[in-house]
Structure formats: C-alpha cells, structure tokens
PDB file of C-alpha atoms and ligand atoms in Angstrom:
ATOM      1  CA  MET R   1      61.382  29.106 -28.200  1.00 74.00           C
ATOM      2  CA  THR R   2      60.858  25.585 -27.264  1.00 88.00           C
ATOM      3  CA  ASN R   3      57.624  24.085 -26.331  1.00 94.00           C
ATOM      4  CA  PRO R   4      57.863  20.089 -27.308  1.00 96.00           C
ATOM      5  CA  GLU R   5      54.609  19.283 -25.566  1.00 97.00           C
ATOM      6  CA  TRP R   6      52.344  22.258 -27.751  1.00 96.00           C
ATOM      7  CA  PHE R   7      53.873  20.906 -30.805  1.00 97.00           C
ATOM      8  CA  ASN R   8      53.697  17.170 -30.504  1.00 97.00           C
ATOM      9  CA  GLN R   9      49.938  17.911 -29.810  1.00 97.00           C
ATOM     10  CA  LEU R  10      49.586  20.161 -32.809  1.00 97.00           C
ATOM     11  CA  ALA R  11      51.289  17.674 -35.397  1.00 97.00           C
ATOM     12  CA  ARG R  12      49.410  14.751 -33.884  1.00 97.00           C
ATOM     13  CA  THR R  13      46.212  16.365 -33.831  1.00 96.00           C
ATOM     14  CA  ARG R  14      46.230  17.923 -37.218  1.00 98.00           C
ATOM     15  CA  ARG R  15      43.454  16.621 -39.595  1.00 98.00           C
ATOM     16  CA  SER R  16      42.697  17.400 -42.875  1.00 98.00           C
ATOM     17  CA  VAL R  17      39.016  18.699 -42.678  1.00 98.00           C
ATOM     18  CA  PHE R  18      36.996  18.540 -46.287  1.00 98.00           C
ATOM     19  CA  PRO R  19      34.673  21.129 -47.945  1.00 98.00           C
ATOM     20  CA  ASP R  20      31.486  19.569 -46.521  1.00 98.00           C
ATOM     21  CA  GLN R  21      32.677  19.933 -43.019  1.00 98.00           C
ATOM     22  CA  PHE R  22      33.122  23.600 -43.345  1.00 98.00           C
ATOM     23  CA  LYS R  23      30.686  26.570 -42.228  1.00 98.00           C
ATOM     24  CA  ALA R  24      29.682  27.268 -45.967  1.00 90.00           C
ATOM     25  CA  GLY R  25      29.778  30.912 -46.834  1.00 86.00           C
ATOM     26  CA  GLU R  26      31.696  32.168 -43.652  1.00 96.00           C
ATOM     27  CA  LYS R  27      34.845  34.178 -44.516  1.00 98.00           C
ATOM     28  CA  ILE R  28      37.982  33.914 -42.781  1.00 98.00           C
ATOM     29  CA  ASN R  29      39.740  37.637 -42.596  1.00 98.00           C
ATOM     30  CA  ASP R  30      42.205  37.823 -45.403  1.00 98.00           C
ATOM     31  CA  ASN R  31      45.050  39.072 -42.833  1.00 98.00           C
ATOM     32  CA  ILE R  32      44.780  35.400 -41.154  1.00 98.00           C
ATOM     33  CA  ILE R  33      45.363  33.605 -44.557  1.00 98.00           C
ATOM     34  CA  LYS R  34      48.601  36.114 -45.164  1.00 98.00           C
ATOM     35  CA  GLU R  35      50.043  35.052 -42.041  1.00 98.00           C
ATOM     36  CA  ILE R  36      49.332  31.307 -42.714  1.00 99.00           C
ATOM     37  CA  LEU R  37      51.336  31.974 -45.921  1.00 99.00           C
ATOM     38  CA  ILE R  38      53.963  33.693 -44.478  1.00 98.00           C
ATOM     39  CA  ASN R  39      54.321  30.436 -42.581  1.00 98.00           C
ATOM     40  CA  ALA R  40      54.094  28.616 -45.620  1.00 98.00           C
ATOM     41  CA  THR R  41      56.906  30.603 -47.058  1.00 98.00           C
ATOM     42  CA  TRP R  42      59.521  29.684 -43.974  1.00 98.00           C
ATOM     43  CA  ALA R  43      59.698  26.047 -45.175  1.00 98.00           C
ATOM     44  CA  PRO R  44      63.068  24.896 -45.903  1.00 98.00           C
ATOM     45  CA  ASN R  45      64.213  24.783 -49.504  1.00 96.00           C
ATOM     46  CA  HIS R  46      67.239  23.716 -51.526  1.00 94.00           C
ATOM     47  CA  GLY R  47      69.497  26.476 -52.698  1.00 90.00           C
ATOM     48  CA  GLN R  48      67.100  29.372 -51.009  1.00 92.00           C
ATOM     49  CA  MET R  49      65.289  29.261 -54.325  1.00 93.00           C
ATOM     50  CA  GLU R  50      61.897  29.362 -52.582  1.00 96.00           C
ATOM     51  CA  PRO R  51      60.200  27.424 -55.405  1.00 97.00           C
ATOM     52  CA  TRP R  52      56.669  27.853 -54.322  1.00 98.00           C
ATOM     53  CA  LYS R  53      53.882  29.996 -55.709  1.00 98.00           C
ATOM     54  CA  PHE R  54      50.567  30.481 -54.533  1.00 98.00           C
ATOM     55  CA  VAL R  55      47.150  31.926 -55.892  1.00 98.00           C
ATOM     56  CA  VAL R  56      44.482  32.905 -53.444  1.00 98.00           C
ATOM     57  CA  PHE R  57      41.071  32.539 -54.251  1.00 98.00           C
ATOM     58  CA  THR R  58      38.232  33.955 -52.292  1.00 98.00           C
ATOM     59  CA  GLY R  59      35.051  36.043 -52.579  1.00 98.00           C
ATOM     60  CA  ASN R  60      33.862  35.811 -56.326  1.00 98.00           C
ATOM     61  CA  GLY R  61      37.201  34.341 -56.951  1.00 98.00           C
ATOM     62  CA  LEU R  62      36.104  31.148 -55.722  1.00 98.00           C
ATOM     63  CA  LYS R  63      33.106  31.069 -58.643  1.00 98.00           C
ATOM     64  CA  LYS R  64      35.962  32.462 -61.011  1.00 98.00           C
ATOM     65  CA  PHE R  65      38.033  29.229 -60.107  1.00 98.00           C
ATOM     66  CA  ALA R  66      35.121  27.055 -59.878  1.00 98.00           C
ATOM     67  CA  ASP R  67      33.856  28.001 -63.580  1.00 98.00           C
ATOM     68  CA  PHE R  68      37.516  27.862 -64.878  1.00 98.00           C
ATOM     69  CA  GLN R  69      37.732  24.233 -63.460  1.00 98.00           C
ATOM     70  CA  SER R  70      34.564  22.798 -64.590  1.00 98.00           C
ATOM     71  CA  GLU R  71      34.538  24.369 -67.787  1.00 98.00           C
ATOM     72  CA  LEU R  72      38.283  22.793 -68.445  1.00 98.00           C
ATOM     73  CA  TYR R  73      36.821  19.516 -67.289  1.00 97.00           C
ATOM     74  CA  LYS R  74      33.792  19.597 -69.655  1.00 96.00           C
ATOM     75  CA  GLU R  75      36.058  20.845 -72.720  1.00 95.00           C
ATOM     76  CA  ASP R  76      38.759  17.554 -71.965  1.00 94.00           C
ATOM     77  CA  ALA R  77      36.256  14.767 -70.897  1.00 91.00           C
ATOM     78  CA  GLY R  78      35.105  13.987 -74.496  1.00 91.00           C
ATOM     79  CA  ALA R  79      32.975  10.459 -73.938  1.00 94.00           C
ATOM     80  CA  GLU R  80      33.952  10.130 -70.124  1.00 93.00           C
ATOM     81  CA  PHE R  81      31.974  13.293 -69.266  1.00 95.00           C
ATOM     82  CA  ALA R  82      30.037  12.900 -66.157  1.00 96.00           C
ATOM     83  CA  GLU R  83      27.631  15.748 -65.248  1.00 97.00           C
ATOM     84  CA  ALA R  84      28.107  14.871 -61.366  1.00 97.00           C
ATOM     85  CA  LYS R  85      31.734  15.350 -61.413  1.00 97.00           C
ATOM     86  CA  TYR R  86      30.938  18.521 -63.410  1.00 98.00           C
ATOM     87  CA  ILE R  87      28.803  19.884 -60.790  1.00 98.00           C
ATOM     88  CA  LYS R  88      30.894  19.085 -57.747  1.00 98.00           C
ATOM     89  CA  LEU R  89      33.862  20.791 -59.906  1.00 98.00           C
ATOM     90  CA  GLN R  90      31.359  23.813 -59.830  1.00 98.00           C
ATOM     91  CA  GLN R  91      30.158  24.090 -56.305  1.00 97.00           C
ATOM     92  CA  GLN R  92      32.607  22.268 -54.115  1.00 97.00           C
ATOM     93  CA  PRO R  93      34.924  25.438 -54.232  1.00 98.00           C
ATOM     94  CA  LEU R  94      31.977  27.676 -53.176  1.00 98.00           C
ATOM     95  CA  LYS R  95      32.287  25.953 -49.767  1.00 98.00           C
ATOM     96  CA  ALA R  96      35.539  27.282 -48.574  1.00 98.00           C
ATOM     97  CA  SER R  97      36.604  30.672 -47.665  1.00 98.00           C
ATOM     98  CA  HIS R  98      39.426  30.550 -49.338  1.00 98.00           C
ATOM     99  CA  ILE R  99      41.351  28.421 -51.979  1.00 98.00           C
ATOM    100  CA  ILE R 100      44.996  28.239 -52.485  1.00 99.00           C
ATOM    101  CA  ALA R 101      46.300  27.177 -55.618  1.00 98.00           C
ATOM    102  CA  ILE R 102      49.682  25.256 -54.607  1.00 98.00           C
ATOM    103  CA  CYS R 103      52.268  26.068 -57.591  1.00 98.00           C
ATOM    104  CA  MET R 104      55.740  25.081 -57.810  1.00 98.00           C
ATOM    105  CA  LYS R 105      58.263  27.433 -60.038  1.00 97.00           C
ATOM    106  CA  LYS R 106      60.782  25.010 -61.334  1.00 94.00           C
ATOM    107  CA  THR R 107      64.696  26.934 -59.923  1.00 88.00           C
ATOM    108  CA  PRO R 108      66.965  27.774 -62.859  1.00 86.00           C
ATOM    109  CA  LYS R 109      69.576  25.952 -60.837  1.00 79.00           C
ATOM    110  CA  LYS R 110      70.717  22.783 -62.636  1.00 80.00           C
ATOM    111  CA  ASN R 111      72.081  20.947 -59.510  1.00 88.00           C
ATOM    112  CA  ILE R 112      68.755  21.153 -57.735  1.00 91.00           C
ATOM    113  CA  PRO R 113      66.458  18.472 -59.356  1.00 93.00           C
ATOM    114  CA  GLU R 114      62.823  19.061 -59.574  1.00 95.00           C
ATOM    115  CA  THR R 115      61.935  16.594 -56.773  1.00 96.00           C
ATOM    116  CA  GLU R 116      63.655  18.693 -54.420  1.00 96.00           C
ATOM    117  CA  ASP R 117      61.549  21.821 -55.831  1.00 96.00           C
ATOM    118  CA  ILE R 118      58.632  19.697 -55.114  1.00 98.00           C
ATOM    119  CA  ALA R 119      59.793  18.577 -51.918  1.00 98.00           C
ATOM    120  CA  ALA R 120      60.298  22.240 -50.562  1.00 98.00           C
ATOM    121  CA  VAL R 121      56.615  22.811 -51.855  1.00 98.00           C
ATOM    122  CA  ALA R 122      55.136  20.153 -49.752  1.00 98.00           C
ATOM    123  CA  CYS R 123      57.024  21.466 -47.053  1.00 98.00           C
ATOM    124  CA  ALA R 124      55.575  24.468 -47.552  1.00 98.00           C
ATOM    125  CA  VAL R 125      52.169  23.166 -47.632  1.00 99.00           C
ATOM    126  CA  GLN R 126      52.434  21.003 -44.020  1.00 98.00           C
ATOM    127  CA  ASN R 127      53.240  24.724 -42.666  1.00 98.00           C
ATOM    128  CA  ILE R 128      50.008  25.752 -44.007  1.00 99.00           C
ATOM    129  CA  TYR R 129      48.458  22.524 -42.831  1.00 98.00           C
ATOM    130  CA  LEU R 130      49.554  23.356 -39.036  1.00 98.00           C
ATOM    131  CA  SER R 131      49.002  27.093 -39.212  1.00 98.00           C
ATOM    132  CA  VAL R 132      45.437  26.452 -40.348  1.00 98.00           C
ATOM    133  CA  THR R 133      45.145  24.005 -37.284  1.00 98.00           C
ATOM    134  CA  ALA R 134      46.750  26.462 -34.867  1.00 98.00           C
ATOM    135  CA  TYR R 135      44.244  29.055 -36.116  1.00 98.00           C
ATOM    136  CA  GLY R 136      41.117  26.600 -35.240  1.00 98.00           C
ATOM    137  CA  LEU R 137      40.453  26.410 -39.173  1.00 98.00           C
ATOM    138  CA  GLY R 138      40.164  23.563 -41.034  1.00 98.00           C
ATOM    139  CA  GLY R 139      41.479  22.375 -44.580  1.00 98.00           C
ATOM    140  CA  TYR R 140      42.860  20.091 -46.859  1.00 98.00           C
ATOM    141  CA  TRP R 141      45.193  19.556 -49.380  1.00 98.00           C
ATOM    142  CA  THR R 142      43.264  18.022 -52.912  1.00 98.00           C
ATOM    143  CA  THR R 143      45.029  17.138 -55.879  1.00 98.00           C
ATOM    144  CA  GLY R 144      41.813  16.553 -57.931  1.00 97.00           C
ATOM    145  CA  GLY R 145      40.082  18.706 -60.182  1.00 96.00           C
ATOM    146  CA  VAL R 146      42.381  20.361 -63.034  1.00 97.00           C
ATOM    147  CA  THR R 147      45.879  19.575 -60.818  1.00 98.00           C
ATOM    148  CA  TYR R 148      47.569  17.349 -63.727  1.00 97.00           C
ATOM    149  CA  ASN R 149      46.020  18.902 -66.767  1.00 97.00           C
ATOM    150  CA  GLU R 150      48.626  20.754 -68.495  1.00 97.00           C
ATOM    151  CA  LYS R 151      45.711  23.171 -69.807  1.00 97.00           C
ATOM    152  CA  ALA R 152      45.520  24.706 -66.501  1.00 98.00           C
ATOM    153  CA  LYS R 153      48.904  25.986 -66.080  1.00 98.00           C
ATOM    154  CA  SER R 154      48.349  29.080 -67.745  1.00 97.00           C
ATOM    155  CA  PHE R 155      45.453  29.862 -65.759  1.00 98.00           C
ATOM    156  CA  PHE R 156      47.896  29.764 -62.722  1.00 98.00           C
ATOM    157  CA  GLU R 157      50.641  31.670 -64.781  1.00 97.00           C
ATOM    158  CA  LEU R 158      52.832  28.881 -64.734  1.00 98.00           C
ATOM    159  CA  ASN R 159      55.264  28.164 -67.659  1.00 97.00           C
ATOM    160  CA  GLU R 160      55.510  24.660 -69.057  1.00 96.00           C
ATOM    161  CA  GLU R 161      58.601  23.491 -66.481  1.00 96.00           C
ATOM    162  CA  ASP R 162      56.463  24.554 -63.614  1.00 97.00           C
ATOM    163  CA  ARG R 163      54.175  22.463 -62.028  1.00 98.00           C
ATOM    164  CA  LEU R 164      50.617  22.791 -60.280  1.00 98.00           C
ATOM    165  CA  LEU R 165      50.550  20.765 -57.503  1.00 98.00           C
ATOM    166  CA  GLY R 166      46.750  20.878 -56.313  1.00 98.00           C
ATOM    167  CA  PHE R 167      44.711  23.269 -54.104  1.00 98.00           C
ATOM    168  CA  PHE R 168      44.606  24.030 -50.602  1.00 99.00           C
ATOM    169  CA  TYR R 169      40.861  24.548 -49.388  1.00 98.00           C
ATOM    170  CA  ILE R 170      40.398  26.625 -46.016  1.00 98.00           C
ATOM    171  CA  GLY R 171      37.074  27.237 -43.940  1.00 98.00           C
ATOM    172  CA  TYR R 172      35.707  27.472 -40.591  1.00 98.00           C
ATOM    173  CA  VAL R 173      34.818  24.208 -38.895  1.00 98.00           C
ATOM    174  CA  ALA R 174      31.402  23.118 -38.744  1.00 98.00           C
ATOM    175  CA  VAL R 175      31.856  19.419 -38.244  1.00 98.00           C
ATOM    176  CA  PRO R 176      35.356  18.248 -36.864  1.00 98.00           C
ATOM    177  CA  SER R 177      37.316  15.435 -38.443  1.00 98.00           C
ATOM    178  CA  VAL R 178      37.572  12.318 -36.012  1.00 96.00           C
ATOM    179  CA  PRO R 179      40.834  11.511 -34.626  1.00 93.00           C
ATOM    180  CA  ALA R 180      42.962   9.376 -36.880  1.00 94.00           C
ATOM    181  CA  LYS R 181      45.220   6.564 -36.565  1.00 95.00           C
ATOM    182  CA  ARG R 182      48.822   5.911 -37.795  1.00 97.00           C
ATOM    183  CA  THR R 183      50.833   3.139 -38.293  1.00 98.00           C
ATOM    184  CA  PRO R 184      52.935   2.142 -35.037  1.00 98.00           C
ATOM    185  CA  LEU R 185      56.462   3.829 -35.277  1.00 98.00           C
ATOM    186  CA  GLU R 186      58.204   0.658 -34.917  1.00 97.00           C
ATOM    187  CA  GLU R 187      57.059  -0.651 -38.454  1.00 98.00           C
ATOM    188  CA  LYS R 188      58.167   2.521 -40.190  1.00 98.00           C
ATOM    189  CA  VAL R 189      61.695   2.979 -38.498  1.00 98.00           C
ATOM    190  CA  THR R 190      64.907   0.940 -38.401  1.00 98.00           C
ATOM    191  CA  TRP R 191      67.432   2.161 -35.865  1.00 98.00           C
ATOM    192  CA  VAL R 192      71.219   1.825 -36.395  1.00 98.00           C
ATOM    193  CA  PHE R 193      73.285   2.075 -33.332  1.00 98.00           C
ATOM    194  CA  GLN R 194      76.730   0.930 -34.598  1.00 93.00           C
TER     195      GLN R 194
HETATM  196  C1  FMN N 201      49.836  15.493 -51.986  1.00 71.27           C
HETATM  197  C2  FMN N 201      48.453  15.042 -50.814  1.00 71.27           C
HETATM  198  C3  FMN N 201      47.396  14.926 -52.000  1.00 71.27           C
HETATM  199  C4  FMN N 201      46.149  14.922 -51.590  1.00 71.27           C
HETATM  200  N1  FMN N 201      45.179  14.864 -52.165  1.00 71.27           N
HETATM  201  C5  FMN N 201      43.969  14.573 -51.858  1.00 71.27           C
HETATM  202  C6  FMN N 201      42.727  14.467 -52.953  1.00 71.27           C
HETATM  203  O1  FMN N 201      42.868  14.552 -53.989  1.00 71.27           O
HETATM  204  N2  FMN N 201      41.480  14.138 -52.189  1.00 71.27           N
HETATM  205  C7  FMN N 201      41.328  14.113 -50.983  1.00 71.27           C
HETATM  206  O2  FMN N 201      40.301  13.916 -50.431  1.00 71.27           O
HETATM  207  N3  FMN N 201      42.403  13.940 -50.069  1.00 71.27           N
HETATM  208  C8  FMN N 201      43.451  14.344 -50.546  1.00 71.27           C
HETATM  209  N4  FMN N 201      44.830  14.562 -49.511  1.00 71.27           N
HETATM  210  C9  FMN N 201      44.552  14.681 -47.963  1.00 71.27           C
HETATM  211  C10 FMN N 201      44.401  13.329 -47.542  1.00 71.27           C
HETATM  212  O3  FMN N 201      43.298  12.771 -47.888  1.00 71.27           O
HETATM  213  C11 FMN N 201      44.634  13.138 -46.288  1.00 71.27           C
HETATM  214  O4  FMN N 201      45.677  13.744 -45.815  1.00 71.27           O
HETATM  215  C12 FMN N 201      44.379  11.873 -45.620  1.00 71.27           C
HETATM  216  O5  FMN N 201      43.482  10.951 -45.687  1.00 71.27           O
HETATM  217  C13 FMN N 201      45.147  11.703 -44.083  1.00 71.27           C
HETATM  218  O6  FMN N 201      44.217  12.121 -43.366  1.00 71.27           O
HETATM  219  P1  FMN N 201      44.735  13.671 -42.539  1.00 71.27           P
HETATM  220  O7  FMN N 201      45.381  14.846 -43.239  1.00 71.27           O
HETATM  221  O8  FMN N 201      43.616  14.075 -41.356  1.00 71.27           O
HETATM  222  O9  FMN N 201      45.702  13.027 -41.554  1.00 71.27           O
HETATM  223  C14 FMN N 201      45.771  14.590 -49.939  1.00 71.27           C
HETATM  224  C15 FMN N 201      46.923  14.846 -49.353  1.00 71.27           C
HETATM  225  C16 FMN N 201      48.400  14.896 -49.828  1.00 71.27           C
HETATM  226  C17 FMN N 201      49.530  15.000 -48.820  1.00 71.27           C
END
C-alpha cells in the first residue's frame, strides 16, 4: 500500500492535544485503543525484543492513577510541596478517556544498549501519536508527574532496570490544536553527494 500524499498529510498535521482541549468525560471505545496499541507494537525494535509495555487506565482506573500520582507526589515533595500541583495531579487524568503508561522493559540481550530500547519505545509512541490522529482523536505524551520517580516503578510492575517513560493521554477533541511550525529542513540537513 503506497499513498505518500496521505501519509505526508498525517505526519505533518499531527499535533499534540492537551487534556484541557479534551471533551471531558467522553469515553472512547476500548477496541479503538486496542487498535492504536497494536499499531504501537509494529514499531521497529532492535533484535525483535519488543521492549515496550503499556498499562492502560480508563473508567475508574483514571481515578486510581490520579490518586497514585498525587499521593506519591505528596509523600515525596517535602518542603517543596505545592497544593496547586497536587490538585493538578489529581484532576488532570480525569479529563482523559484513556491514559497509557509508557514503559520500557530492558532487553536481556547484552549487545543492545538501553538507548536502543528507549528509541524503540519512542518509535512505538510515534505510532500511537499518528494512530490517534488518524482516528480523529487527540492526545499527547507527557513526562510529567511521577515519570522519573523510582518509587513509581512498582505500581507499573517495572523492575529496577526498566524505565517509566511517561504517559500518553487520549481523549475526544473539543478544542483542536493550532497548526505548528518547524525549522526549515535546510537548517537540519547536510547532504553529501560525493
Ligand atoms: C519525550 C516527550 C516528552 C514530552 N513531555 C511533555 C510534557 O511533559 N508536557 C507537555 O506539555 N508536553 C510534552 N510533550 C509534548 C510536546 O510538548 C509536544 O510534542 C511539542 O510541544 C510539539 O508539539 P506537537 O506534538 O503538536 O508537534 C512531550 C513530547 C515528547 C516527545
């Protein structure tokens, strides 16, 4: 199947859509999320190790996730605790239809460095981004909240050597994102002809 015009359009009009832009409370059919995740698993990955793992929160699961991340923040923040951040961690997840925790399971193959496992999972996330766009839904990848808190790992059944790489929020779009800009290609590419 070749359709470059269609794909150029999809890749170039894909935008992050943030929770405040979602139709809060409107739930997407779980089967669509499954199709999106199947696309994620078709990402390239070195050594066929498929280092991704996803944990999907929806329905009451959103509240479970919200409680988890806000309470862990409260526990850890100490003197830095900010009430507004705590409330945001509690409320933001409830605006989504589904939240997918993006996880990396370290491959046991020694010749595959961690960077490549992370790169493979990032490729999977791009498939999620493009699929969400193709379905007319909105979403974004966030590395906020408890992403880099080691204590969060066990909640997602991750071991010490695994990584939590963030969360992908998905919802129906109430307010579309505005078109974005990119640096001209010439500033990012060097061609070598001979
Ligand atoms: C690895 C990664 C982490 C990101 N983390 C955040 C985040 O924590 N908060 C946020 O608002 N956006 C986050 N984003 C989304 C970016 O803000 C968004 O991709 C960027 O603004 C470009 O907009 P676009 O996706 O519409 O092209 C992240 C994107 C990537 C690739």
